[in-house]
mmCIF file of C-alpha atoms and ligand atoms in Angstrom:
data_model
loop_
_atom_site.group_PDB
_atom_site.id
_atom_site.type_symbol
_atom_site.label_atom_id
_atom_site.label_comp_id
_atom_site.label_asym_id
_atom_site.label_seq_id
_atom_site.Cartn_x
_atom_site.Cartn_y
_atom_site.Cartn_z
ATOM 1 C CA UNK H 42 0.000 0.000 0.000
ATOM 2 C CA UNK H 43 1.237 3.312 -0.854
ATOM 3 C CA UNK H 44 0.777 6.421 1.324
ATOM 4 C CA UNK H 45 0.486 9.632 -0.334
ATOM 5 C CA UNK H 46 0.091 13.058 0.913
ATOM 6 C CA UNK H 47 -0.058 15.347 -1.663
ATOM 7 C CA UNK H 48 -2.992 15.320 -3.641
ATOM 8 C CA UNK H 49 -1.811 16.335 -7.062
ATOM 9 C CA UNK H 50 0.942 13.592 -6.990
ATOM 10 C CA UNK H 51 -2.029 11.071 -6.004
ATOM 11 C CA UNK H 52 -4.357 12.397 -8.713
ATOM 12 C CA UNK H 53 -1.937 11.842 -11.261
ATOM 13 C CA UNK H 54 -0.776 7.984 -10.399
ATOM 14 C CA UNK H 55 -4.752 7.414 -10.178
ATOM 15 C CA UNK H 56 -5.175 8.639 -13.978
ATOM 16 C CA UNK H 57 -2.276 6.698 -14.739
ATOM 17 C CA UNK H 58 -4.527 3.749 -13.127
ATOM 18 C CA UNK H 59 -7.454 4.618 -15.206
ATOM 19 C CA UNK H 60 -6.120 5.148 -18.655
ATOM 20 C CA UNK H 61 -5.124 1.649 -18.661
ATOM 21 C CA UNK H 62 -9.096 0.880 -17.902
ATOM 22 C CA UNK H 63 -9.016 0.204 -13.955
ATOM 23 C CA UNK H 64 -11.516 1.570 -12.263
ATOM 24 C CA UNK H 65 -10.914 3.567 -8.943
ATOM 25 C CA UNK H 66 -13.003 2.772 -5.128
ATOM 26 C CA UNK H 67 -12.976 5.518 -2.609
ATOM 27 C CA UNK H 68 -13.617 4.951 0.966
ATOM 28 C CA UNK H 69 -13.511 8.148 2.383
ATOM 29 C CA UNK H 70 -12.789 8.237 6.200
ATOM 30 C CA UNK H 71 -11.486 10.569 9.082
ATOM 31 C CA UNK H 72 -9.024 7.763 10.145
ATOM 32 C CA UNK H 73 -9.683 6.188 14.085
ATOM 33 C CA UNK H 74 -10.097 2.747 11.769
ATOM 34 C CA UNK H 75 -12.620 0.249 13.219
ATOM 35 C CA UNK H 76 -14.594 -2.874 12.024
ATOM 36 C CA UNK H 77 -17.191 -0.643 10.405
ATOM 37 C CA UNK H 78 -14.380 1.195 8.131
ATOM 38 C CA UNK H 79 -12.559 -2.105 7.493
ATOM 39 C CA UNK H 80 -15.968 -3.434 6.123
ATOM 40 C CA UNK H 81 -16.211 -0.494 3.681
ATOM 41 C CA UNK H 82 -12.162 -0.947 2.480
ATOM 42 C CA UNK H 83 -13.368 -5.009 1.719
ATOM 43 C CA UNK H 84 -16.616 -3.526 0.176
ATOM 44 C CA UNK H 85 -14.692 -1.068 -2.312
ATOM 45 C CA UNK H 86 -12.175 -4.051 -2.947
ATOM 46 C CA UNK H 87 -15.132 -6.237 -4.490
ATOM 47 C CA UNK H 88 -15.807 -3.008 -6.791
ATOM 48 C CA UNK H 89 -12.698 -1.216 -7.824
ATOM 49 C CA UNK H 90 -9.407 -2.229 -9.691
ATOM 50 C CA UNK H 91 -7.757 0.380 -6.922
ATOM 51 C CA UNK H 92 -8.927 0.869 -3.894
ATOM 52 C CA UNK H 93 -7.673 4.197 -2.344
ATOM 53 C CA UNK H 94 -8.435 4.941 1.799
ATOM 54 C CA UNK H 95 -8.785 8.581 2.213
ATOM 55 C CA UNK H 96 -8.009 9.720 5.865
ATOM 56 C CA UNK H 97 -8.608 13.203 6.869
ATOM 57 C CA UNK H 98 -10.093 15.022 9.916
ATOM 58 C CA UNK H 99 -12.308 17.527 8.421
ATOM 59 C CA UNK H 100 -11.908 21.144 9.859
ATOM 60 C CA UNK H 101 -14.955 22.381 8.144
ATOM 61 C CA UNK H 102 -17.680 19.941 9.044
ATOM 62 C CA UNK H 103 -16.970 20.164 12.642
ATOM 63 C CA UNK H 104 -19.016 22.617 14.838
ATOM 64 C CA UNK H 105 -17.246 25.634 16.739
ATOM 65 C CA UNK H 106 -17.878 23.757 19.954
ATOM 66 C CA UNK H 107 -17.259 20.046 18.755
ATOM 67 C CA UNK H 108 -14.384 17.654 19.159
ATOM 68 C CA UNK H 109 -12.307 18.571 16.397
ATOM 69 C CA UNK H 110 -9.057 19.225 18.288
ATOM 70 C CA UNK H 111 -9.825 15.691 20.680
ATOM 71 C CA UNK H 112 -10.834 13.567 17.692
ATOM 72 C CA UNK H 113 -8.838 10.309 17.642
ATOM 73 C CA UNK H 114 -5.850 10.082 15.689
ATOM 74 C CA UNK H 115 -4.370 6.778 15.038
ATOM 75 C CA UNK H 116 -2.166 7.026 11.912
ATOM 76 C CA UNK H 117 -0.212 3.813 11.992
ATOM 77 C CA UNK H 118 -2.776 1.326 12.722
ATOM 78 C CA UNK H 119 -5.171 3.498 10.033
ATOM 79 C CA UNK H 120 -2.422 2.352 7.802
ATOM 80 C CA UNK H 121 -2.110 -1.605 8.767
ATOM 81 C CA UNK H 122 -6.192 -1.821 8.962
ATOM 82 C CA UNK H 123 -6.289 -0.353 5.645
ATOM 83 C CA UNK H 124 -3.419 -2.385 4.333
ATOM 84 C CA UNK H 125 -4.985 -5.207 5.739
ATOM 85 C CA UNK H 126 -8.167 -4.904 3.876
ATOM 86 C CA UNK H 127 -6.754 -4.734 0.892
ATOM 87 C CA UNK H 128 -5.978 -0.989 0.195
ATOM 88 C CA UNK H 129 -3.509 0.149 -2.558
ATOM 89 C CA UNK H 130 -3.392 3.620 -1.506
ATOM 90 C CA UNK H 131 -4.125 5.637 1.647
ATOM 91 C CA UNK H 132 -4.428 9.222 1.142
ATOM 92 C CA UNK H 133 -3.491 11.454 3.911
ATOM 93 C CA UNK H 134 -3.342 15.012 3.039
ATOM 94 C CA UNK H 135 -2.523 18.101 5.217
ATOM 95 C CA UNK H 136 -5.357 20.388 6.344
ATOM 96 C CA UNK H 137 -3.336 23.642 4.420
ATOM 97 C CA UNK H 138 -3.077 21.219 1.785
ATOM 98 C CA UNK H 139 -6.684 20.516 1.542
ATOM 99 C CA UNK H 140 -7.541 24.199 2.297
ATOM 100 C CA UNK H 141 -5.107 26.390 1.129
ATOM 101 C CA UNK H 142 -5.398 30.103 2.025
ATOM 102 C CA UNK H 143 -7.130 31.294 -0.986
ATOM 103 C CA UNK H 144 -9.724 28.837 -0.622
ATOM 104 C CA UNK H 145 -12.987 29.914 -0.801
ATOM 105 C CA UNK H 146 -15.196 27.742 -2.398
ATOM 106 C CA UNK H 147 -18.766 25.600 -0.603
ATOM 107 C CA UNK H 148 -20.590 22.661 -2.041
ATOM 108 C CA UNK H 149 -24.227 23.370 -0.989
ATOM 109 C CA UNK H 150 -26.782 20.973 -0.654
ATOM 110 C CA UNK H 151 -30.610 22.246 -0.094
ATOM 111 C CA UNK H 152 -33.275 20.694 1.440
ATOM 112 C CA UNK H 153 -32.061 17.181 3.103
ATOM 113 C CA UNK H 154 -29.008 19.550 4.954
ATOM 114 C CA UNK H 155 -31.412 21.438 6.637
ATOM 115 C CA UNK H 156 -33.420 18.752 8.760
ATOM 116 C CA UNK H 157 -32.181 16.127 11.808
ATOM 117 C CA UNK H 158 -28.239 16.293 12.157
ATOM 118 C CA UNK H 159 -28.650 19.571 9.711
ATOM 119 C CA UNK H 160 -30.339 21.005 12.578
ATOM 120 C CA UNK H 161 -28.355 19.915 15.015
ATOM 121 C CA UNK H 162 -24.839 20.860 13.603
ATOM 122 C CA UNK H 163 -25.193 23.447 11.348
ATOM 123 C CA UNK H 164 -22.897 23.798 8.404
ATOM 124 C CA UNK H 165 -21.752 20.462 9.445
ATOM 125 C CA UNK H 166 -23.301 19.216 5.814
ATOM 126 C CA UNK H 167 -21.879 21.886 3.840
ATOM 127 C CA UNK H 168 -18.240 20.672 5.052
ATOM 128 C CA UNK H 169 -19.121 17.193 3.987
ATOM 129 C CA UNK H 170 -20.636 17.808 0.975
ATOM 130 C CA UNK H 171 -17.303 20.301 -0.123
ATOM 131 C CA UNK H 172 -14.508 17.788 1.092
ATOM 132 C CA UNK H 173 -16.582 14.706 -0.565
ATOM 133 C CA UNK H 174 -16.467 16.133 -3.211
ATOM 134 C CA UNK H 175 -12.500 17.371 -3.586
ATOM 135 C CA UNK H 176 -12.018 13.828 -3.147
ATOM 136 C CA UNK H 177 -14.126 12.281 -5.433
ATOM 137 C CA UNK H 178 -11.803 14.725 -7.938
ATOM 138 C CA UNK H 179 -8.556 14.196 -6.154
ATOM 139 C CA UNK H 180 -8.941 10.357 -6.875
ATOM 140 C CA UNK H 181 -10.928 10.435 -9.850
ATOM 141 C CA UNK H 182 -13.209 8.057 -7.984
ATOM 142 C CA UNK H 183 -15.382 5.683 -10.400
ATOM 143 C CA UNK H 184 -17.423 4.137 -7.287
ATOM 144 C CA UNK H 185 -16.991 5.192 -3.587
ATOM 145 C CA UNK H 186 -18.573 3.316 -0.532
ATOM 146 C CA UNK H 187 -19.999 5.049 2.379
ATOM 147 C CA UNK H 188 -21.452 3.780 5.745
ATOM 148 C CA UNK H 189 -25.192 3.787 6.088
ATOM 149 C CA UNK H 190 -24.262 4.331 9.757
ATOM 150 C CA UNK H 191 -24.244 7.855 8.891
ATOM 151 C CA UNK H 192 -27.890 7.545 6.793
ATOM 152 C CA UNK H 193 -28.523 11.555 6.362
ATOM 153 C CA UNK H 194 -24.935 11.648 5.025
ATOM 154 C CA UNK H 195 -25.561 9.107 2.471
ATOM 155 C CA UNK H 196 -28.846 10.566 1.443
ATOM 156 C CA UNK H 197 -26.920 13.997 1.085
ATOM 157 C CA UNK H 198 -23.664 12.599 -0.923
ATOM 158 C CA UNK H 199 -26.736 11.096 -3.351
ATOM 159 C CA UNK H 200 -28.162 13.909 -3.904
ATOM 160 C CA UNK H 201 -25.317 16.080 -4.690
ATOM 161 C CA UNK H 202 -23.927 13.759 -6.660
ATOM 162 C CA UNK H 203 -27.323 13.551 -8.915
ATOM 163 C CA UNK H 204 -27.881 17.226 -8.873
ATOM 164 C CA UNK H 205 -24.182 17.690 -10.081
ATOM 165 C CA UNK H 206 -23.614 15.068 -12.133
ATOM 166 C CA UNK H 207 -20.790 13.776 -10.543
ATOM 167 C CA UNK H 208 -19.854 10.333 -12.354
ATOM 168 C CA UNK H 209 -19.160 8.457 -9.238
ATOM 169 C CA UNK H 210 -21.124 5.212 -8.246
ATOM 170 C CA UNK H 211 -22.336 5.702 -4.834
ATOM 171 C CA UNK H 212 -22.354 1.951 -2.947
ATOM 172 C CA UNK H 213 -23.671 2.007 0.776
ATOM 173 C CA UNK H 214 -22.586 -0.519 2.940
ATOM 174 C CA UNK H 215 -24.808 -1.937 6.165
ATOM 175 C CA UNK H 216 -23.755 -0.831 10.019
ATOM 176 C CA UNK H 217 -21.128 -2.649 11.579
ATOM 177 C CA UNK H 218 -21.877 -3.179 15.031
ATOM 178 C CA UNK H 219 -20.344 -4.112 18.105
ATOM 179 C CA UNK H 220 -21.290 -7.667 20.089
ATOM 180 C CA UNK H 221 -23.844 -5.963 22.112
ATOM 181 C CA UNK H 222 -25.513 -3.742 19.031
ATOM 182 C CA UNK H 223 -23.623 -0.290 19.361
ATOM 183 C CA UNK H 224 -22.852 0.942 16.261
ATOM 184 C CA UNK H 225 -19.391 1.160 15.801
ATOM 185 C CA UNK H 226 -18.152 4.593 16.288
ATOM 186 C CA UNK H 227 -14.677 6.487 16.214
ATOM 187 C CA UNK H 228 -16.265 8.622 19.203
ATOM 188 C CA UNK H 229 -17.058 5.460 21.478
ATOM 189 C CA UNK H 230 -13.611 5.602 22.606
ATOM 190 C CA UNK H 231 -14.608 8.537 24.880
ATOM 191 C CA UNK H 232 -17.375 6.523 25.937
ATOM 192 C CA UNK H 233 -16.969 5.434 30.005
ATOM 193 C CA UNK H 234 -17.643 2.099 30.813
ATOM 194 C CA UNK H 235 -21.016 2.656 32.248
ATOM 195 C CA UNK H 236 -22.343 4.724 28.951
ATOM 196 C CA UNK H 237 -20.621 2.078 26.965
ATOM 197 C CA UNK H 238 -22.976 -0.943 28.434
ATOM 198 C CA UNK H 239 -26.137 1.963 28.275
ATOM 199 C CA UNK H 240 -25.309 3.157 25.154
ATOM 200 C CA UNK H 241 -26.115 -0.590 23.727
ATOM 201 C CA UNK H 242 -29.417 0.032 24.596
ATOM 202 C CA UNK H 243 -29.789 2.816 21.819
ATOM 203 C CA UNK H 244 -29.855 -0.026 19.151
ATOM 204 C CA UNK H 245 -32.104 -2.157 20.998
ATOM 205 C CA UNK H 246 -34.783 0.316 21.041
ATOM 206 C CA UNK H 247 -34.217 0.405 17.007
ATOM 207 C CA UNK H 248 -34.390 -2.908 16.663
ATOM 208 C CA UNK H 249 -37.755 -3.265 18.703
ATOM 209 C CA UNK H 250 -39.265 -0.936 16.982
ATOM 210 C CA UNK H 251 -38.433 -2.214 13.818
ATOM 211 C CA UNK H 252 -39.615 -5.494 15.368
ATOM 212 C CA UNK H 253 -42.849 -3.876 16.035
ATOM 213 C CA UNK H 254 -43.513 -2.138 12.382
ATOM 214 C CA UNK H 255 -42.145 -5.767 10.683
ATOM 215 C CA UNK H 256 -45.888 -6.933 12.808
ATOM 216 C CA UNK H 257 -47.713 -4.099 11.382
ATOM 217 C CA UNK H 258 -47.209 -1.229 13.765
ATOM 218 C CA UNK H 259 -47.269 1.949 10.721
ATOM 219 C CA UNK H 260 -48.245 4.580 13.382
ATOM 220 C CA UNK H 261 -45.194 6.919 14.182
ATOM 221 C CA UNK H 262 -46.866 8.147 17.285
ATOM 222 C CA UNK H 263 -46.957 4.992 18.859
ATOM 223 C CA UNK H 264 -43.469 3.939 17.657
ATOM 224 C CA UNK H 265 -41.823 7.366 18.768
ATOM 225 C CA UNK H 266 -43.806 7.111 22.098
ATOM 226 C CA UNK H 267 -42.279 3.461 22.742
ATOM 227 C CA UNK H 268 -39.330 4.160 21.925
ATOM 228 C CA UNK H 269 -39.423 7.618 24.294
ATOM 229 C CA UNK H 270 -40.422 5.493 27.188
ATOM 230 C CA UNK H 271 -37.773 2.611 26.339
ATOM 231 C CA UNK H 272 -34.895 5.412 26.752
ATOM 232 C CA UNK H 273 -36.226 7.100 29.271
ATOM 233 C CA UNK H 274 -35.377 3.842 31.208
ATOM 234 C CA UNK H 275 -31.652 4.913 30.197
ATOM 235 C CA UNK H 276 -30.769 7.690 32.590
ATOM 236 C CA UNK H 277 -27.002 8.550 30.958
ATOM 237 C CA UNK H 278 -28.513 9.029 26.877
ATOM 238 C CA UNK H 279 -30.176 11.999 26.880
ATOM 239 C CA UNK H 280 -32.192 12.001 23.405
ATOM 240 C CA UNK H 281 -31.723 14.905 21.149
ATOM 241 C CA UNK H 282 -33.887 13.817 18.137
ATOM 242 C CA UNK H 283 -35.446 10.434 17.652
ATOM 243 C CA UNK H 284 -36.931 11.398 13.785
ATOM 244 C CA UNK H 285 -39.098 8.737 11.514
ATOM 245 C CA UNK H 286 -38.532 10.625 8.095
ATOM 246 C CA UNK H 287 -38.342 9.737 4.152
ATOM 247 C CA UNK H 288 -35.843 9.819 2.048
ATOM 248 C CA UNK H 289 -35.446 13.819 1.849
ATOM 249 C CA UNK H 290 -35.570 13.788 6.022
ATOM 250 C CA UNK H 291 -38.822 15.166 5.669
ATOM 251 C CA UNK H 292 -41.103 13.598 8.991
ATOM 252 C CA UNK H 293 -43.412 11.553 8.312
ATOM 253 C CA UNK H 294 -46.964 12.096 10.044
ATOM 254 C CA UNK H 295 -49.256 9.862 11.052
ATOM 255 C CA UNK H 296 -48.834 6.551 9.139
ATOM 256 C CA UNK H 297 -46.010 4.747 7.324
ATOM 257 C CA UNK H 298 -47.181 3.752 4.140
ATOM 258 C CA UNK H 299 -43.946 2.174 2.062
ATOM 259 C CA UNK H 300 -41.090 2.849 4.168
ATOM 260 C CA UNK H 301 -38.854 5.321 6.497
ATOM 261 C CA UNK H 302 -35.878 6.322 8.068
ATOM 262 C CA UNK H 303 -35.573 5.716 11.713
ATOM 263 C CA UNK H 304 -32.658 7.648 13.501
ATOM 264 C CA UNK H 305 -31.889 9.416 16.666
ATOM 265 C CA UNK H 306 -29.116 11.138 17.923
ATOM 266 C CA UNK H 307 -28.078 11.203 21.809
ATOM 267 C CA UNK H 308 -25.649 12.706 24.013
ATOM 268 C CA UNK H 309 -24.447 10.277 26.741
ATOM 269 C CA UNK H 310 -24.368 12.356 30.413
ATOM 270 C CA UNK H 311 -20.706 12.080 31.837
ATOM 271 C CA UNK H 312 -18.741 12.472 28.522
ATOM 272 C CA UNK H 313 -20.782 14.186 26.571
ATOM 273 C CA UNK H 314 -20.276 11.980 23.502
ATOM 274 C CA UNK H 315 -22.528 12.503 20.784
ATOM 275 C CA UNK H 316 -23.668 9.092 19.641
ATOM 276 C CA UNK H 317 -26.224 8.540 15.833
ATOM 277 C CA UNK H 318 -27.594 5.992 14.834
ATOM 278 C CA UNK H 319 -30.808 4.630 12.494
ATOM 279 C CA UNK H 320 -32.337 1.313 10.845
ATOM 280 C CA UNK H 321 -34.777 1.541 7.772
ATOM 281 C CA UNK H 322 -37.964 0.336 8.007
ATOM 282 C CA UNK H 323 -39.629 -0.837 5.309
ATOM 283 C CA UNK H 324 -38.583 0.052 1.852
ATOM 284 C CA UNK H 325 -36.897 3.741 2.006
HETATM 285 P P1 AMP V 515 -15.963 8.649 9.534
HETATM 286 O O1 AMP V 515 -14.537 8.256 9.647
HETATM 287 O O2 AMP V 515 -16.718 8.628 10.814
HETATM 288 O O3 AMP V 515 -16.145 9.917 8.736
HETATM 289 O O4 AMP V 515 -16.658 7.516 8.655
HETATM 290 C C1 AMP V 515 -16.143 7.159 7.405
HETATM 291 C C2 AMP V 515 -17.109 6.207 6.743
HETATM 292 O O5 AMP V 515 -17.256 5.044 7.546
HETATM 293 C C3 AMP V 515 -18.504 6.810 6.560
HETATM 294 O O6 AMP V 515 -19.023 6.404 5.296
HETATM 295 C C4 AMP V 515 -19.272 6.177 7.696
HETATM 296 O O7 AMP V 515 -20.662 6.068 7.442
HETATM 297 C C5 AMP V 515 -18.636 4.803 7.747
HETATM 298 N N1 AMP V 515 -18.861 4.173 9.040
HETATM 299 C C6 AMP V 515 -18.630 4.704 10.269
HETATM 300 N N2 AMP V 515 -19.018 3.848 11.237
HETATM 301 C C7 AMP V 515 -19.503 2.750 10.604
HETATM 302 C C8 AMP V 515 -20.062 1.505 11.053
HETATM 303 N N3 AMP V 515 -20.210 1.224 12.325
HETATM 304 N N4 AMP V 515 -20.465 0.626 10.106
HETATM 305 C C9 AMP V 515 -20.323 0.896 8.783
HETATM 306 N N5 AMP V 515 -19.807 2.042 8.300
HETATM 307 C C10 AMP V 515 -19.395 2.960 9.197
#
């Protein structure tokens, strides 16, 4: 695997790649590998010819009071997970690199941004959106996988990618989640032991309710209301959103009639660790 920092010397081995016909995977990452990123780096080596790792703490899709300066950085196992899985490249550019001082350019995305983690972190969507997209065109991506851990952000990277005509394959791979159901999560790390075993319960509530719409239970009031009283069992998650939506994060009313998106997000008590996570019920 090779490691390369500088973008311009990456782009131009990758077009190397692709004039002789191989076609390029992106699995773009902030680095703190787990399971749930090694499953995308296997994922985008079943689709690509080259499979490139991008690892790169984003400056501009964290908050002015978020973790950017505590988020994990674990550069040399980042590089034997991704090895491991099968990477060819990992891509690790410098912020200034990224965002040199003239820089002043924003991928916007309407509509989807504005709702659920939107809300909650605002601008946080316009950073993803922006980098996503340098990367797609810093490794001429043909197909890139993305975790549907993080379902807003897929819906968002779709959209952009159909309202700008981005020629890049957009694969989504299913939430990789630890023994007891939390969804793997660079941030658990900050998690304390006690939050850890009550954060497990976060899926469980997801997975009764989708239990309970799989029997025929459409009504979002009474599968919001369940789920309410479930965590409210769960004194150290403190619920910010729990949201049944469609596929523009629009909430749904009343009753489910094909499918929706079920996700929450929740701040644990002691560490203040900001913990998503979703299931789809029905047929989004
Ligand atoms: P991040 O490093 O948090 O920006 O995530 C990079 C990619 O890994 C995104 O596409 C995430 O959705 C995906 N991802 C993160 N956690 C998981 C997980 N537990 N299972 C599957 N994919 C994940």
């Amino acid at each position: 695997m090779k490691i390369v920092k500088d973008a311009e010397v990456l782009q131009k081995k990758l077009l190397a790649h692709k004039a002789k016909g191989e076609r390029i995977a992106v699995v773009p990452t902030m680095g703190a590998l787990h399971e749930g990123h090694l499953s995308l780096i296997k994922k985008a080596r079943t689709e690509g010819d080259i499979v490139v790792v991008t690892l790169f703490v984003n400056p501009t899709q964290f908050g002015p009071n978020e973790d950017l300066d505590k988020y994990p950085r674990t550069f040399e196992s980042d590089c034997e997970g991704a090895e491991s899985c099968g990477a060819d490249y990992l891509f690790a550019p410098m912020v200034t690199s990224v965002y040199p001082e003239q820089f002043d350019t924003v991928v916007h995305c309407g509509g989807v941004t504005s709702r659920l983690e939107g809300a909650s972190r605002p601008g946080h969507f316009d950073g993803v959106t922006t980098i996503v997209l340098k990367l797609f065109n810093m490794t001429v991506a043909d197909v890139a996988v993305f975790g549907q851990k993080d379902a807003q952000q897929v819906l968002v990277i779709k959209k952009m990618v159909r309202d700008l005509n981005v020629p890049v394959n957009i694969i989504v791979a299913p939430t990789v989640r630890e023994e007891s159901g939390l969804a793997m999560s660079s941030r658990n790390r900050y998690l304390t032991k006690a939050e850890k075993v009550e954060a497990a319960a976060l899926s469980q509530g997801l997975f009764r309710a989708k239990d309970d719409f799989d029997r025929g239970e459409n009504r979002v009031s009474v599968l919001r209301d369940t789920l309410e009283a479930y965590y409210a069992k769960h004194p150290l998650l403190k619920i910010e959103y729990i949201a049944v939506t469609d596929r523009e994060c629009i909430a749904i009313d009343g009753d489910i009639t094909n499918g929706a998106l079920l996700s929450l997000a929740c701040r644990t008590k002691d560490s203040q660790t900001r913990l998503i996570d979703n299931v789809i019920l029905g047929d989004l």
